[in-house]
mmCIF file of C-alpha atoms in Angstrom:
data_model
loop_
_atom_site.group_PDB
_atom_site.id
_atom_site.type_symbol
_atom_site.label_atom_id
_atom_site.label_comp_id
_atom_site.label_asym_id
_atom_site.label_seq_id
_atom_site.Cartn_x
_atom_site.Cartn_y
_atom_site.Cartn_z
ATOM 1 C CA UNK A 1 99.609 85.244 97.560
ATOM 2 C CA UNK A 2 96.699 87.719 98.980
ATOM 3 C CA UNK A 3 96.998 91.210 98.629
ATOM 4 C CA UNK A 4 95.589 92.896 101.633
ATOM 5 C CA UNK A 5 92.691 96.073 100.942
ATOM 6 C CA UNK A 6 95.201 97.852 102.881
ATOM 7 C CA UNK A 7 97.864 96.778 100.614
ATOM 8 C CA UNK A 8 95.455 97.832 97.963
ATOM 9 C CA UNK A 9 94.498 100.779 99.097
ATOM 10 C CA UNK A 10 97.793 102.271 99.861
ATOM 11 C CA UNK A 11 98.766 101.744 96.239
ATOM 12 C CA UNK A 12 95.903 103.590 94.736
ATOM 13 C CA UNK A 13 96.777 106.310 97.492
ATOM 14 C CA UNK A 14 100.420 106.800 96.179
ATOM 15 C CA UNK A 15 99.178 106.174 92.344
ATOM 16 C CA UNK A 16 96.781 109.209 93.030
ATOM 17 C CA UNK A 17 99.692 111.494 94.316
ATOM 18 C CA UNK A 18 102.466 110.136 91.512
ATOM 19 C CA UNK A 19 99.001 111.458 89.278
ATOM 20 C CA UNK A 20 99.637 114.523 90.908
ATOM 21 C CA UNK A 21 101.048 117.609 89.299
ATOM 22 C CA UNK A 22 104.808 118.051 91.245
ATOM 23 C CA UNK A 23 104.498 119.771 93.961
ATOM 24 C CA UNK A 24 100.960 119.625 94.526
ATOM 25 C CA UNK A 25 99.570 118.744 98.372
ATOM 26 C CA UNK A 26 96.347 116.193 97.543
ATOM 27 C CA UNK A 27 93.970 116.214 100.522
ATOM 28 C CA UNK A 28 93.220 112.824 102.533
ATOM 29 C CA UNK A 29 89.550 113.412 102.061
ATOM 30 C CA UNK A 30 90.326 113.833 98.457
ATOM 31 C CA UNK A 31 92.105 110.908 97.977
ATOM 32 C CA UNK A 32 89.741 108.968 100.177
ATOM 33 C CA UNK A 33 86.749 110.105 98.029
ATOM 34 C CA UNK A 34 88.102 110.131 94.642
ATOM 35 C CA UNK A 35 89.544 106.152 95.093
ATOM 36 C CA UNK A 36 86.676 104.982 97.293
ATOM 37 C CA UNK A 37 88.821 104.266 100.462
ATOM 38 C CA UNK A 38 86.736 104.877 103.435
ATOM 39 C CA UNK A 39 88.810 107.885 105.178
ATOM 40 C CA UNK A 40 89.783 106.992 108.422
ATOM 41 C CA UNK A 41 91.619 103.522 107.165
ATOM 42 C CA UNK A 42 93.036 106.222 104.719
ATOM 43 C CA UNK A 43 94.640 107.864 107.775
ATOM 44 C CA UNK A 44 96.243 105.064 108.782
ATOM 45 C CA UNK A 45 97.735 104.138 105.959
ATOM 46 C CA UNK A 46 98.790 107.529 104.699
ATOM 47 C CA UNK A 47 100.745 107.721 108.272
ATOM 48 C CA UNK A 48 102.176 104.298 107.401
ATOM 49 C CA UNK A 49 103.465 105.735 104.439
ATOM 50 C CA UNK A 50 104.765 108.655 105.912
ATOM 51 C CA UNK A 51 106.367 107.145 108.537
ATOM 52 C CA UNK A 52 108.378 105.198 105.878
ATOM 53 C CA UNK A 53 109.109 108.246 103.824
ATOM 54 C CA UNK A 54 107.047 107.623 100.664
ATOM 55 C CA UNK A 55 104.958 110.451 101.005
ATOM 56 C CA UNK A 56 105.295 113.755 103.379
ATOM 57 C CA UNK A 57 102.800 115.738 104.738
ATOM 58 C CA UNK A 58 101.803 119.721 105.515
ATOM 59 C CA UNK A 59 99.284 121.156 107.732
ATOM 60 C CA UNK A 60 96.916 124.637 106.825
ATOM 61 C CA UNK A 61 94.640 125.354 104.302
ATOM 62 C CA UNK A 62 96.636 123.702 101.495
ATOM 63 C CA UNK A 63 97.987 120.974 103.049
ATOM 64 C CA UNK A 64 97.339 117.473 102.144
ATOM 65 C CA UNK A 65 100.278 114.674 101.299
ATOM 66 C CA UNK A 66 102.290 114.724 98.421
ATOM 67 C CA UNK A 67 104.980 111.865 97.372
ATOM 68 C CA UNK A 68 108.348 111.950 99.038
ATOM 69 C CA UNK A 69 110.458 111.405 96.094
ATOM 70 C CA UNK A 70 109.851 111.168 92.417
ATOM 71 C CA UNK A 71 107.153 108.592 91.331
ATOM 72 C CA UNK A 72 109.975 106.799 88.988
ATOM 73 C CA UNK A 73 111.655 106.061 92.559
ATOM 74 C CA UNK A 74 108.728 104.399 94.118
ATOM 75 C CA UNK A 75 107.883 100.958 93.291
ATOM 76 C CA UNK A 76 105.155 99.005 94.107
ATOM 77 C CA UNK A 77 106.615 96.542 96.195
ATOM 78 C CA UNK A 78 107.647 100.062 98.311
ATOM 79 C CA UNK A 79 104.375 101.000 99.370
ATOM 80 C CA UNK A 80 103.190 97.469 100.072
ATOM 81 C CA UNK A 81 106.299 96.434 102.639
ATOM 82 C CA UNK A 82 105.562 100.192 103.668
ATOM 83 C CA UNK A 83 101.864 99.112 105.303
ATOM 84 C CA UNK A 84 101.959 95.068 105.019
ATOM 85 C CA UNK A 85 106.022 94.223 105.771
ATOM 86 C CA UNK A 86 107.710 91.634 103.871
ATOM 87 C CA UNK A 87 106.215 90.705 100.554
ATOM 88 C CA UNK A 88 106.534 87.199 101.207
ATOM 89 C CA UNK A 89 106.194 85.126 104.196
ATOM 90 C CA UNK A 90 105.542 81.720 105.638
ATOM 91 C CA UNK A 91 103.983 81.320 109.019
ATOM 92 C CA UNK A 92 104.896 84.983 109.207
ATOM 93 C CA UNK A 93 108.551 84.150 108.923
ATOM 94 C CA UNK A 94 110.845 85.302 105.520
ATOM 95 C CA UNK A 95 111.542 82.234 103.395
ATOM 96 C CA UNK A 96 115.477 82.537 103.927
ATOM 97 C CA UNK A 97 114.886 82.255 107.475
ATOM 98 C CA UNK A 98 112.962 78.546 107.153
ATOM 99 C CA UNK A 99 114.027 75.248 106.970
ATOM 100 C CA UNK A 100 112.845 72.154 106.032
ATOM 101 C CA UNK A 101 113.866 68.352 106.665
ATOM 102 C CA UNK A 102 112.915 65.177 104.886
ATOM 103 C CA UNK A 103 110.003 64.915 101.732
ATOM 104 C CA UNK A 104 109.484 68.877 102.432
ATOM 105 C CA UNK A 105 112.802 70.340 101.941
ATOM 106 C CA UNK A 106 112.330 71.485 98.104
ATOM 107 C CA UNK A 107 109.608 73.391 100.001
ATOM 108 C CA UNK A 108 112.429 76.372 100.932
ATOM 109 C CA UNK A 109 113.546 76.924 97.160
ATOM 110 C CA UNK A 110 109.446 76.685 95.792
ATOM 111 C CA UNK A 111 109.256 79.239 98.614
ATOM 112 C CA UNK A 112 111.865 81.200 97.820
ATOM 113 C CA UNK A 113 111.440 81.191 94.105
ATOM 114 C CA UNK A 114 107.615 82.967 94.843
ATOM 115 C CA UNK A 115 109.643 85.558 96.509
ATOM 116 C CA UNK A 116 111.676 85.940 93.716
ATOM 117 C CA UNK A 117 109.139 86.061 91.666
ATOM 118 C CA UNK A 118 106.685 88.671 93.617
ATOM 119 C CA UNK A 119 109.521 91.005 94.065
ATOM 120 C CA UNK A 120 110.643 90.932 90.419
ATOM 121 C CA UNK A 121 106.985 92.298 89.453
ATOM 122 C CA UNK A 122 106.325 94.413 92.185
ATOM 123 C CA UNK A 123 109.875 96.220 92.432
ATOM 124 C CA UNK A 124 109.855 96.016 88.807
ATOM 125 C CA UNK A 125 106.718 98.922 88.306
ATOM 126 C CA UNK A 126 107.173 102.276 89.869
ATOM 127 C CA UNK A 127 104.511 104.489 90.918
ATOM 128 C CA UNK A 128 105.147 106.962 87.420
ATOM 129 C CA UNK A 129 104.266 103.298 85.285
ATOM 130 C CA UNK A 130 101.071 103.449 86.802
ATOM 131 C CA UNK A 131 100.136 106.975 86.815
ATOM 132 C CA UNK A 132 101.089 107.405 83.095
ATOM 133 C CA UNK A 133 98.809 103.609 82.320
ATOM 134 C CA UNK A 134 102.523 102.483 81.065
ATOM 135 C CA UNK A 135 102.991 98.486 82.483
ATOM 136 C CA UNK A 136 106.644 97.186 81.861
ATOM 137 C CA UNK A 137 106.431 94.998 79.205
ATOM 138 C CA UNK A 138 107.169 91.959 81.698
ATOM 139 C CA UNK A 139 103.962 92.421 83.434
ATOM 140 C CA UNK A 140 101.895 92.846 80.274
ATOM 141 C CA UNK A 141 102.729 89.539 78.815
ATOM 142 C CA UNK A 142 102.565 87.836 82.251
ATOM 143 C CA UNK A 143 98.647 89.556 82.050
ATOM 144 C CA UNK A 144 98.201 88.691 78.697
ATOM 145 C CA UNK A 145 98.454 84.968 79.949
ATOM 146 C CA UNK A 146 94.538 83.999 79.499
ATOM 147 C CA UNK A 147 95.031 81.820 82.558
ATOM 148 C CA UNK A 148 96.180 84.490 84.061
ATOM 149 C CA UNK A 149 92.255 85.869 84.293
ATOM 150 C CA UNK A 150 91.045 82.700 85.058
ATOM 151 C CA UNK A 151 90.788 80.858 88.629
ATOM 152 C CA UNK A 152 90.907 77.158 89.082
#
């Protein structure tokens, strides 16, 4: 599985507003400089994100972005289908919506079992864990894996 610098960079965007004290407006250009995200991509995804809800927006002097809804509400896997879609796909297509005939049928349940398995990390850590440096304990022991740093 690749997770896109947009991906990326929309999660660091919504970690720096669940950072955020409530009902504070956080500046694009603020955002962009303080995570290293070159602005106008920024834009793009902060209207992504918008457009899906997570995070709302006011104009003036003050304005900036702010989150929606409470960070506990937002998960990862949120902000990622907000800017990339699905969190899995084959070919572009959602694993349910495959099929498979001969030697690569088991293909649909390996398939669908890395779905499974994406989702139950990504919806499984809300934008709050991050903010407050709090993992779920499911996550930290799949990190603390030492194969888990390495690459084959």
């Amino acid at each position: 599985m690749r997770i896109s610098a947009k991906a990326d960079y929309a999660v660091r965007a919504a970690v720096t507003l669940a950072a955020a004290e409530p009902g504070t407006d956080i500046p694009a250009e603020a955002i962009a400089r303080g995570q290293e995200i070159p602005y106008k991509f920024l834009e793009a995804i902060l209207t992504d994100l918008r457009r899906d809800r997570i995070v709302t927006s006011s104009r003036g002097a003050r304005g900036g972005y702010r989150l929606s809804r409470p960070a506990r509400e937002v998960t990862v896997a949120d902000v990622i289908r907000a800017v990339d879609g699905p969190l899995v796909s084959v070919r572009g297509e959602r694993p349910p919506d495959l099929s498979y005939v001969g030697v690569a049928e088991p293909l649909l349940p390996l398939w669908i079992g890395l779905r499974v398995s994406v989702r139950s990390v990504l919806e499984g850590v809300t934008l709050a864990d991050l903010a407050e440096g709090h993992l779920p304990e499911q996550v930290r022991r799949l990190a603390d894996v030492p194969q888990a740093w390495e690459n084959p």
